[in-house]
Amino acid sequence: MERLDQIVKLVSEHEKIDVNTLSRMLKVSKVTIRKDLDKLESKGLLHREHGYAVLNSGDDLNVRLSFHHDLKRKIAQKAVECIQDNETIIIESGSTCALLAEQICQQKQNVTIITNSYFIADYIRSYHSCKVMLLGGEYQKNSQVTVGPLLKEMISFFHVKKAFIGTDGFADEKGFTGKDLMRTEVVRAMAHVAEEVIVLTDSTKFSRRGTVSQFNLSEVSLVITDEQIPIEKEELLRNQGVRVTKVC
């Protein structure tokens, strides 16, 4: 897994890199590199083009998984420490949340994941160590999630200790923000049935501002991010009683 992460990082940095260069940099055979690229391409993290590994472009989840992949994986690895075997949790859609679901299946036993993300359900379909409860509703093709009043009604049937949520942006006066109104309504419903809301986000989101208010800081228990979070944003979070955990 470490070499696969290194490949994703190198492709992200160069946008396009040939098999020979990857073989030389990682000190493995070209045959091994090609097998690794097959695995990464099957996950949608990159694509192959005439002897090159090429960074995907666009805005779907497969593409977003490839951006800052190593950092998102580290955030997911830290988040999985909050979860116990046999626990039931709720996870919102998002690239870091998808990596968290994978980490849960790799490291924990008998965890039930409640989610509205068909992408996440498919992403971890090969694992047998965790259970997925996939919630229905109006289907958004681009994000591969369900939204709407039926979904919110289904969410209301549950009570969990932890909800893991991604975010699109941040505003000092409003807290965390989203881009899509219907998806934002879903994460609010998820937060309402959870004892703790844990936000998973890389630090770049603190310099962006979404159009829809997602959570006030008083509603968030913990933020897991990276060391590049602006110091004034970290201080604002801590002053409002939000715990902040940083990965490097």
PDB file of C-alpha atoms in Angstrom:
ATOM      1  CA  MET A   1       0.000   0.000   0.000  1.00  0.00           C
ATOM      2  CA  GLU A   2       2.852   2.407   0.721  1.00  0.00           C
ATOM      3  CA  ARG A   3       4.192   2.138  -2.845  1.00  0.00           C
ATOM      4  CA  LEU A   4       0.718   2.748  -4.284  1.00  0.00           C
ATOM      5  CA  ASP A   5       0.456   5.905  -2.198  1.00  0.00           C
ATOM      6  CA  GLN A   6       3.871   7.006  -3.466  1.00  0.00           C
ATOM      7  CA  ILE A   7       2.736   6.495  -7.051  1.00  0.00           C
ATOM      8  CA  VAL A   8      -0.421   8.564  -6.522  1.00  0.00           C
ATOM      9  CA  LYS A   9       1.656  11.306  -4.911  1.00  0.00           C
ATOM     10  CA  LEU A  10       4.156  11.351  -7.797  1.00  0.00           C
ATOM     11  CA  VAL A  11       1.414  11.415 -10.426  1.00  0.00           C
ATOM     12  CA  SER A  12      -0.341  14.226  -8.550  1.00  0.00           C
ATOM     13  CA  GLU A  13       2.884  16.242  -8.475  1.00  0.00           C
ATOM     14  CA  HIS A  14       3.805  15.687 -12.142  1.00  0.00           C
ATOM     15  CA  GLU A  15       0.272  15.269 -13.604  1.00  0.00           C
ATOM     16  CA  LYS A  16       1.859  12.898 -16.142  1.00  0.00           C
ATOM     17  CA  ILE A  17       4.775  10.528 -15.535  1.00  0.00           C
ATOM     18  CA  ASP A  18       6.093   7.572 -17.524  1.00  0.00           C
ATOM     19  CA  VAL A  19       6.462   3.985 -16.325  1.00  0.00           C
ATOM     20  CA  ASN A  20      10.260   4.010 -16.723  1.00  0.00           C
ATOM     21  CA  THR A  21      10.595   7.015 -14.430  1.00  0.00           C
ATOM     22  CA  LEU A  22       8.320   5.478 -11.806  1.00  0.00           C
ATOM     23  CA  SER A  23      10.302   2.232 -11.963  1.00  0.00           C
ATOM     24  CA  ARG A  24      13.569   4.095 -11.460  1.00  0.00           C
ATOM     25  CA  MET A  25      12.308   6.369  -8.673  1.00  0.00           C
ATOM     26  CA  LEU A  26      10.649   3.566  -6.699  1.00  0.00           C
ATOM     27  CA  LYS A  27      13.368   0.996  -7.399  1.00  0.00           C
ATOM     28  CA  VAL A  28      11.018  -1.736  -8.637  1.00  0.00           C
ATOM     29  CA  SER A  29      10.568  -3.386 -12.011  1.00  0.00           C
ATOM     30  CA  LYS A  30       8.408  -1.938 -14.779  1.00  0.00           C
ATOM     31  CA  VAL A  31       6.230  -5.042 -14.533  1.00  0.00           C
ATOM     32  CA  THR A  32       5.544  -4.245 -10.872  1.00  0.00           C
ATOM     33  CA  ILE A  33       4.763  -0.617 -11.723  1.00  0.00           C
ATOM     34  CA  ARG A  34       2.310  -1.672 -14.432  1.00  0.00           C
ATOM     35  CA  LYS A  35       0.508  -3.976 -11.978  1.00  0.00           C
ATOM     36  CA  ASP A  36       0.353  -1.132  -9.445  1.00  0.00           C
ATOM     37  CA  LEU A  37      -1.040   1.212 -12.098  1.00  0.00           C
ATOM     38  CA  ASP A  38      -3.709  -1.353 -12.969  1.00  0.00           C
ATOM     39  CA  LYS A  39      -4.826  -1.367  -9.323  1.00  0.00           C
ATOM     40  CA  LEU A  40      -4.862   2.435  -9.095  1.00  0.00           C
ATOM     41  CA  GLU A  41      -6.680   2.805 -12.402  1.00  0.00           C
ATOM     42  CA  SER A  42      -9.349   0.325 -11.250  1.00  0.00           C
ATOM     43  CA  LYS A  43      -9.971   2.604  -8.239  1.00  0.00           C
ATOM     44  CA  GLY A  44     -10.229   5.648 -10.505  1.00  0.00           C
ATOM     45  CA  LEU A  45      -7.216   7.398  -8.966  1.00  0.00           C
ATOM     46  CA  LEU A  46      -5.462   7.841 -12.327  1.00  0.00           C
ATOM     47  CA  HIS A  47      -5.526   6.562 -15.881  1.00  0.00           C
ATOM     48  CA  ARG A  48      -2.921   5.119 -18.235  1.00  0.00           C
ATOM     49  CA  GLU A  49      -2.007   6.654 -21.547  1.00  0.00           C
ATOM     50  CA  HIS A  50       0.681   5.317 -23.938  1.00  0.00           C
ATOM     51  CA  GLY A  51       3.163   4.250 -21.266  1.00  0.00           C
ATOM     52  CA  TYR A  52       2.318   7.099 -18.901  1.00  0.00           C
ATOM     53  CA  ALA A  53       0.343   7.396 -15.670  1.00  0.00           C
ATOM     54  CA  VAL A  54      -1.858  10.474 -15.974  1.00  0.00           C
ATOM     55  CA  LEU A  55      -3.746  12.455 -13.332  1.00  0.00           C
ATOM     56  CA  ASN A  56      -7.503  12.431 -13.842  1.00  0.00           C
ATOM     57  CA  SER A  57      -9.366  15.654 -14.494  1.00  0.00           C
ATOM     58  CA  GLY A  58     -12.928  16.635 -13.648  1.00  0.00           C
ATOM     59  CA  ASP A  59     -15.005  16.921 -10.486  1.00  0.00           C
ATOM     60  CA  ASP A  60     -16.325  13.468  -9.647  1.00  0.00           C
ATOM     61  CA  LEU A  61     -15.286  11.567  -6.527  1.00  0.00           C
ATOM     62  CA  ASN A  62     -12.731   9.393  -8.278  1.00  0.00           C
ATOM     63  CA  VAL A  63     -10.941  12.532  -9.403  1.00  0.00           C
ATOM     64  CA  ARG A  64     -11.145  14.203  -6.002  1.00  0.00           C
ATOM     65  CA  LEU A  65      -9.680  11.082  -4.422  1.00  0.00           C
ATOM     66  CA  SER A  66      -6.504  11.631  -6.428  1.00  0.00           C
ATOM     67  CA  PHE A  67      -6.002  15.209  -5.182  1.00  0.00           C
ATOM     68  CA  HIS A  68      -3.984  15.343  -1.932  1.00  0.00           C
ATOM     69  CA  HIS A  69      -4.548  11.580  -1.706  1.00  0.00           C
ATOM     70  CA  ASP A  70      -1.702  10.913   0.715  1.00  0.00           C
ATOM     71  CA  LEU A  71      -2.860  13.679   3.048  1.00  0.00           C
ATOM     72  CA  LYS A  72      -6.475  12.535   2.944  1.00  0.00           C
ATOM     73  CA  ARG A  73      -5.362   8.984   3.695  1.00  0.00           C
ATOM     74  CA  LYS A  74      -3.462  10.212   6.774  1.00  0.00           C
ATOM     75  CA  ILE A  75      -6.552  12.101   7.963  1.00  0.00           C
ATOM     76  CA  ALA A  76      -8.619   8.932   7.468  1.00  0.00           C
ATOM     77  CA  GLN A  77      -6.046   6.867   9.384  1.00  0.00           C
ATOM     78  CA  LYS A  78      -6.234   9.299  12.306  1.00  0.00           C
ATOM     79  CA  ALA A  79     -10.044   9.323  12.212  1.00  0.00           C
ATOM     80  CA  VAL A  80     -10.275   5.526  12.373  1.00  0.00           C
ATOM     81  CA  GLU A  81      -8.617   5.694  15.811  1.00  0.00           C
ATOM     82  CA  CYS A  82     -11.894   7.208  17.072  1.00  0.00           C
ATOM     83  CA  ILE A  83     -13.841   4.077  16.124  1.00  0.00           C
ATOM     84  CA  GLN A  84     -14.199   0.848  18.083  1.00  0.00           C
ATOM     85  CA  ASP A  85     -14.944  -2.666  16.886  1.00  0.00           C
ATOM     86  CA  ASN A  86     -18.695  -3.431  16.761  1.00  0.00           C
ATOM     87  CA  GLU A  87     -19.607   0.276  16.650  1.00  0.00           C
ATOM     88  CA  THR A  88     -22.266   1.840  14.411  1.00  0.00           C
ATOM     89  CA  ILE A  89     -21.349   5.159  12.796  1.00  0.00           C
ATOM     90  CA  ILE A  90     -22.715   7.432  10.100  1.00  0.00           C
ATOM     91  CA  ILE A  91     -20.550   8.728   7.250  1.00  0.00           C
ATOM     92  CA  GLU A  92     -21.350  11.422   4.730  1.00  0.00           C
ATOM     93  CA  SER A  93     -20.150  11.311   1.136  1.00  0.00           C
ATOM     94  CA  GLY A  94     -16.748  12.751   0.227  1.00  0.00           C
ATOM     95  CA  SER A  95     -13.296  11.620  -0.820  1.00  0.00           C
ATOM     96  CA  THR A  96     -11.789  11.628   2.684  1.00  0.00           C
ATOM     97  CA  CYS A  97     -14.880   9.862   4.029  1.00  0.00           C
ATOM     98  CA  ALA A  98     -14.439   7.176   1.361  1.00  0.00           C
ATOM     99  CA  LEU A  99     -10.861   6.628   2.511  1.00  0.00           C
ATOM    100  CA  LEU A 100     -12.092   6.479   6.118  1.00  0.00           C
ATOM    101  CA  ALA A 101     -14.569   3.748   5.178  1.00  0.00           C
ATOM    102  CA  GLU A 102     -11.725   1.794   3.594  1.00  0.00           C
ATOM    103  CA  GLN A 103      -9.548   2.221   6.702  1.00  0.00           C
ATOM    104  CA  ILE A 104     -12.411   0.997   8.885  1.00  0.00           C
ATOM    105  CA  CYS A 105     -12.749  -2.156   6.802  1.00  0.00           C
ATOM    106  CA  GLN A 106      -8.996  -2.739   6.904  1.00  0.00           C
ATOM    107  CA  GLN A 107      -8.461  -2.104  10.623  1.00  0.00           C
ATOM    108  CA  LYS A 108     -11.732  -2.760  12.483  1.00  0.00           C
ATOM    109  CA  GLN A 109     -14.165  -5.620  12.877  1.00  0.00           C
ATOM    110  CA  ASN A 110     -17.949  -5.671  12.640  1.00  0.00           C
ATOM    111  CA  VAL A 111     -18.409  -1.908  12.278  1.00  0.00           C
ATOM    112  CA  THR A 112     -21.730  -0.849  10.751  1.00  0.00           C
ATOM    113  CA  ILE A 113     -21.412   2.108   8.385  1.00  0.00           C
ATOM    114  CA  ILE A 114     -24.592   4.064   7.705  1.00  0.00           C
ATOM    115  CA  THR A 115     -24.190   6.215   4.602  1.00  0.00           C
ATOM    116  CA  ASN A 116     -26.025   7.885   1.739  1.00  0.00           C
ATOM    117  CA  SER A 117     -23.008   7.413  -0.544  1.00  0.00           C
ATOM    118  CA  TYR A 118     -23.340   4.786  -3.251  1.00  0.00           C
ATOM    119  CA  PHE A 119     -19.722   5.557  -4.151  1.00  0.00           C
ATOM    120  CA  ILE A 120     -18.551   4.528  -0.666  1.00  0.00           C
ATOM    121  CA  ALA A 121     -20.667   1.374  -0.714  1.00  0.00           C
ATOM    122  CA  ASP A 122     -19.089   0.369  -4.020  1.00  0.00           C
ATOM    123  CA  TYR A 123     -15.590   1.473  -2.958  1.00  0.00           C
ATOM    124  CA  ILE A 124     -15.511  -0.984  -0.032  1.00  0.00           C
ATOM    125  CA  ARG A 125     -17.560  -3.765  -1.619  1.00  0.00           C
ATOM    126  CA  SER A 126     -14.669  -6.269  -1.550  1.00  0.00           C
ATOM    127  CA  TYR A 127     -14.285  -6.101   2.242  1.00  0.00           C
ATOM    128  CA  HIS A 128     -16.171  -8.472   4.542  1.00  0.00           C
ATOM    129  CA  SER A 129     -15.113  -7.007   7.899  1.00  0.00           C
ATOM    130  CA  CYS A 130     -17.711  -4.221   7.958  1.00  0.00           C
ATOM    131  CA  LYS A 131     -21.403  -3.830   7.210  1.00  0.00           C
ATOM    132  CA  VAL A 132     -22.924  -1.056   5.080  1.00  0.00           C
ATOM    133  CA  MET A 133     -26.449   0.310   5.537  1.00  0.00           C
ATOM    134  CA  LEU A 134     -27.144   2.279   2.367  1.00  0.00           C
ATOM    135  CA  LEU A 135     -29.841   4.926   2.688  1.00  0.00           C
ATOM    136  CA  GLY A 136     -32.270   5.696  -0.136  1.00  0.00           C
ATOM    137  CA  GLY A 137     -33.661   8.907  -1.551  1.00  0.00           C
ATOM    138  CA  GLU A 138     -33.309  11.093  -4.623  1.00  0.00           C
ATOM    139  CA  TYR A 139     -30.114  10.064  -6.437  1.00  0.00           C
ATOM    140  CA  GLN A 140     -27.533  12.654  -7.519  1.00  0.00           C
ATOM    141  CA  LYS A 141     -25.535  11.091 -10.339  1.00  0.00           C
ATOM    142  CA  ASN A 142     -22.454  13.319 -10.199  1.00  0.00           C
ATOM    143  CA  SER A 143     -21.799  12.874  -6.489  1.00  0.00           C
ATOM    144  CA  GLN A 144     -23.334   9.361  -6.317  1.00  0.00           C
ATOM    145  CA  VAL A 145     -25.321  10.181  -3.181  1.00  0.00           C
ATOM    146  CA  THR A 146     -28.959  10.231  -2.152  1.00  0.00           C
ATOM    147  CA  VAL A 147     -30.636  13.394  -0.882  1.00  0.00           C
ATOM    148  CA  GLY A 148     -34.109  14.719  -0.159  1.00  0.00           C
ATOM    149  CA  PRO A 149     -36.935  14.384   2.384  1.00  0.00           C
ATOM    150  CA  LEU A 150     -37.197  10.578   2.207  1.00  0.00           C
ATOM    151  CA  LEU A 151     -33.505  10.278   3.095  1.00  0.00           C
ATOM    152  CA  LYS A 152     -33.827  12.708   6.004  1.00  0.00           C
ATOM    153  CA  GLU A 153     -36.780  10.681   7.311  1.00  0.00           C
ATOM    154  CA  MET A 154     -34.682   7.494   7.167  1.00  0.00           C
ATOM    155  CA  ILE A 155     -31.786   9.163   8.997  1.00  0.00           C
ATOM    156  CA  SER A 156     -34.156  10.145  11.818  1.00  0.00           C
ATOM    157  CA  PHE A 157     -34.657   6.451  12.683  1.00  0.00           C
ATOM    158  CA  PHE A 158     -31.059   6.160  13.922  1.00  0.00           C
ATOM    159  CA  HIS A 159     -28.973   7.267  16.871  1.00  0.00           C
ATOM    160  CA  VAL A 160     -25.182   6.978  16.729  1.00  0.00           C
ATOM    161  CA  LYS A 161     -22.263   8.188  18.781  1.00  0.00           C
ATOM    162  CA  LYS A 162     -20.286   9.634  15.866  1.00  0.00           C
ATOM    163  CA  ALA A 163     -20.964  11.243  12.503  1.00  0.00           C
ATOM    164  CA  PHE A 164     -18.008  11.761  10.152  1.00  0.00           C
ATOM    165  CA  ILE A 165     -18.535  14.639   7.769  1.00  0.00           C
ATOM    166  CA  GLY A 166     -16.535  16.327   5.029  1.00  0.00           C
ATOM    167  CA  THR A 167     -16.826  20.002   4.184  1.00  0.00           C
ATOM    168  CA  ASP A 168     -16.469  22.348   1.219  1.00  0.00           C
ATOM    169  CA  GLY A 169     -15.431  25.521   3.008  1.00  0.00           C
ATOM    170  CA  PHE A 170     -15.242  27.644   6.133  1.00  0.00           C
ATOM    171  CA  ALA A 171     -16.395  31.089   7.247  1.00  0.00           C
ATOM    172  CA  ASP A 172     -15.341  32.660  10.532  1.00  0.00           C
ATOM    173  CA  GLU A 173     -18.832  33.911  11.347  1.00  0.00           C
ATOM    174  CA  LYS A 174     -20.772  30.857  10.119  1.00  0.00           C
ATOM    175  CA  GLY A 175     -18.474  27.892  10.674  1.00  0.00           C
ATOM    176  CA  PHE A 176     -18.308  25.090   8.110  1.00  0.00           C
ATOM    177  CA  THR A 177     -20.031  25.553   4.765  1.00  0.00           C
ATOM    178  CA  GLY A 178     -21.167  23.489   1.783  1.00  0.00           C
ATOM    179  CA  LYS A 179     -21.744  23.983  -1.939  1.00  0.00           C
ATOM    180  CA  ASP A 180     -24.974  22.044  -2.421  1.00  0.00           C
ATOM    181  CA  LEU A 181     -28.132  22.870  -0.461  1.00  0.00           C
ATOM    182  CA  MET A 182     -29.643  19.377  -0.568  1.00  0.00           C
ATOM    183  CA  ARG A 183     -26.417  17.641   0.462  1.00  0.00           C
ATOM    184  CA  THR A 184     -25.955  20.186   3.244  1.00  0.00           C
ATOM    185  CA  GLU A 185     -29.444  19.405   4.544  1.00  0.00           C
ATOM    186  CA  VAL A 186     -28.444  15.731   4.662  1.00  0.00           C
ATOM    187  CA  VAL A 187     -25.325  16.321   6.761  1.00  0.00           C
ATOM    188  CA  ARG A 188     -27.330  18.470   9.153  1.00  0.00           C
ATOM    189  CA  ALA A 189     -29.758  15.568   9.572  1.00  0.00           C
ATOM    190  CA  MET A 190     -26.823  13.231  10.195  1.00  0.00           C
ATOM    191  CA  ALA A 191     -25.407  15.585  12.810  1.00  0.00           C
ATOM    192  CA  HIS A 192     -28.783  15.722  14.547  1.00  0.00           C
ATOM    193  CA  VAL A 193     -28.771  11.953  15.250  1.00  0.00           C
ATOM    194  CA  ALA A 194     -25.125  11.834  16.397  1.00  0.00           C
ATOM    195  CA  GLU A 195     -23.643  12.568  19.791  1.00  0.00           C
ATOM    196  CA  GLU A 196     -20.437  13.824  18.182  1.00  0.00           C
ATOM    197  CA  VAL A 197     -19.779  15.502  14.832  1.00  0.00           C
ATOM    198  CA  ILE A 198     -16.262  14.923  13.514  1.00  0.00           C
ATOM    199  CA  VAL A 199     -15.205  16.982  10.501  1.00  0.00           C
ATOM    200  CA  LEU A 200     -12.557  15.527   8.199  1.00  0.00           C
ATOM    201  CA  THR A 201     -10.920  18.073   5.916  1.00  0.00           C
ATOM    202  CA  ASP A 202      -7.593  19.072   4.452  1.00  0.00           C
ATOM    203  CA  SER A 203      -6.434  22.583   5.325  1.00  0.00           C
ATOM    204  CA  THR A 204      -7.185  24.060   1.882  1.00  0.00           C
ATOM    205  CA  LYS A 205     -10.893  24.133   2.759  1.00  0.00           C
ATOM    206  CA  PHE A 206     -10.223  26.803   5.397  1.00  0.00           C
ATOM    207  CA  SER A 207      -9.364  29.270   2.617  1.00  0.00           C
ATOM    208  CA  ARG A 208     -12.605  28.572   0.723  1.00  0.00           C
ATOM    209  CA  ARG A 209     -16.145  29.628   1.474  1.00  0.00           C
ATOM    210  CA  GLY A 210     -19.147  27.562   0.481  1.00  0.00           C
ATOM    211  CA  THR A 211     -22.543  29.039  -0.321  1.00  0.00           C
ATOM    212  CA  VAL A 212     -24.599  27.173   2.299  1.00  0.00           C
ATOM    213  CA  SER A 213     -24.127  27.144   6.069  1.00  0.00           C
ATOM    214  CA  GLN A 214     -23.334  23.606   7.235  1.00  0.00           C
ATOM    215  CA  PHE A 215     -22.443  23.643  10.955  1.00  0.00           C
ATOM    216  CA  ASN A 216     -21.925  26.262  13.614  1.00  0.00           C
ATOM    217  CA  LEU A 217     -18.736  25.618  15.554  1.00  0.00           C
ATOM    218  CA  SER A 218     -20.790  24.808  18.653  1.00  0.00           C
ATOM    219  CA  GLU A 219     -22.130  21.729  16.814  1.00  0.00           C
ATOM    220  CA  VAL A 220     -18.685  20.276  16.043  1.00  0.00           C
ATOM    221  CA  SER A 221     -16.717  18.156  18.525  1.00  0.00           C
ATOM    222  CA  LEU A 222     -13.521  17.448  16.608  1.00  0.00           C
ATOM    223  CA  VAL A 223     -11.776  18.563  13.423  1.00  0.00           C
ATOM    224  CA  ILE A 224      -9.110  16.329  11.895  1.00  0.00           C
ATOM    225  CA  THR A 225      -6.989  18.222   9.388  1.00  0.00           C
ATOM    226  CA  ASP A 226      -3.342  18.792   8.471  1.00  0.00           C
ATOM    227  CA  GLU A 227      -0.560  21.013   9.777  1.00  0.00           C
ATOM    228  CA  GLN A 228      -1.113  23.674   7.123  1.00  0.00           C
ATOM    229  CA  ILE A 229      -4.334  24.901   8.747  1.00  0.00           C
ATOM    230  CA  PRO A 230      -3.953  28.681   9.223  1.00  0.00           C
ATOM    231  CA  ILE A 231      -3.060  29.431  12.838  1.00  0.00           C
ATOM    232  CA  GLU A 232      -5.884  31.964  13.197  1.00  0.00           C
ATOM    233  CA  LYS A 233      -8.428  29.346  12.065  1.00  0.00           C
ATOM    234  CA  GLU A 234      -7.054  26.781  14.500  1.00  0.00           C
ATOM    235  CA  GLU A 235      -7.220  29.304  17.344  1.00  0.00           C
ATOM    236  CA  LEU A 236     -10.803  30.194  16.403  1.00  0.00           C
ATOM    237  CA  LEU A 237     -11.797  26.531  16.517  1.00  0.00           C
ATOM    238  CA  ARG A 238     -10.105  25.891  19.847  1.00  0.00           C
ATOM    239  CA  ASN A 239     -11.567  29.059  21.387  1.00  0.00           C
ATOM    240  CA  GLN A 240     -15.024  27.772  20.474  1.00  0.00           C
ATOM    241  CA  GLY A 241     -14.346  24.459  22.249  1.00  0.00           C
ATOM    242  CA  VAL A 242     -13.614  22.418  19.099  1.00  0.00           C
ATOM    243  CA  ARG A 243     -10.788  19.899  19.437  1.00  0.00           C
ATOM    244  CA  VAL A 244      -8.285  20.013  16.592  1.00  0.00           C
ATOM    245  CA  THR A 245      -6.092  17.073  15.567  1.00  0.00           C
ATOM    246  CA  LYS A 246      -3.428  17.643  12.899  1.00  0.00           C
ATOM    247  CA  VAL A 247      -1.611  15.132  10.724  1.00  0.00           C
ATOM    248  CA  CYS A 248       1.633  15.789   8.875  1.00  0.00           C
TER     249      CYS A 248
END
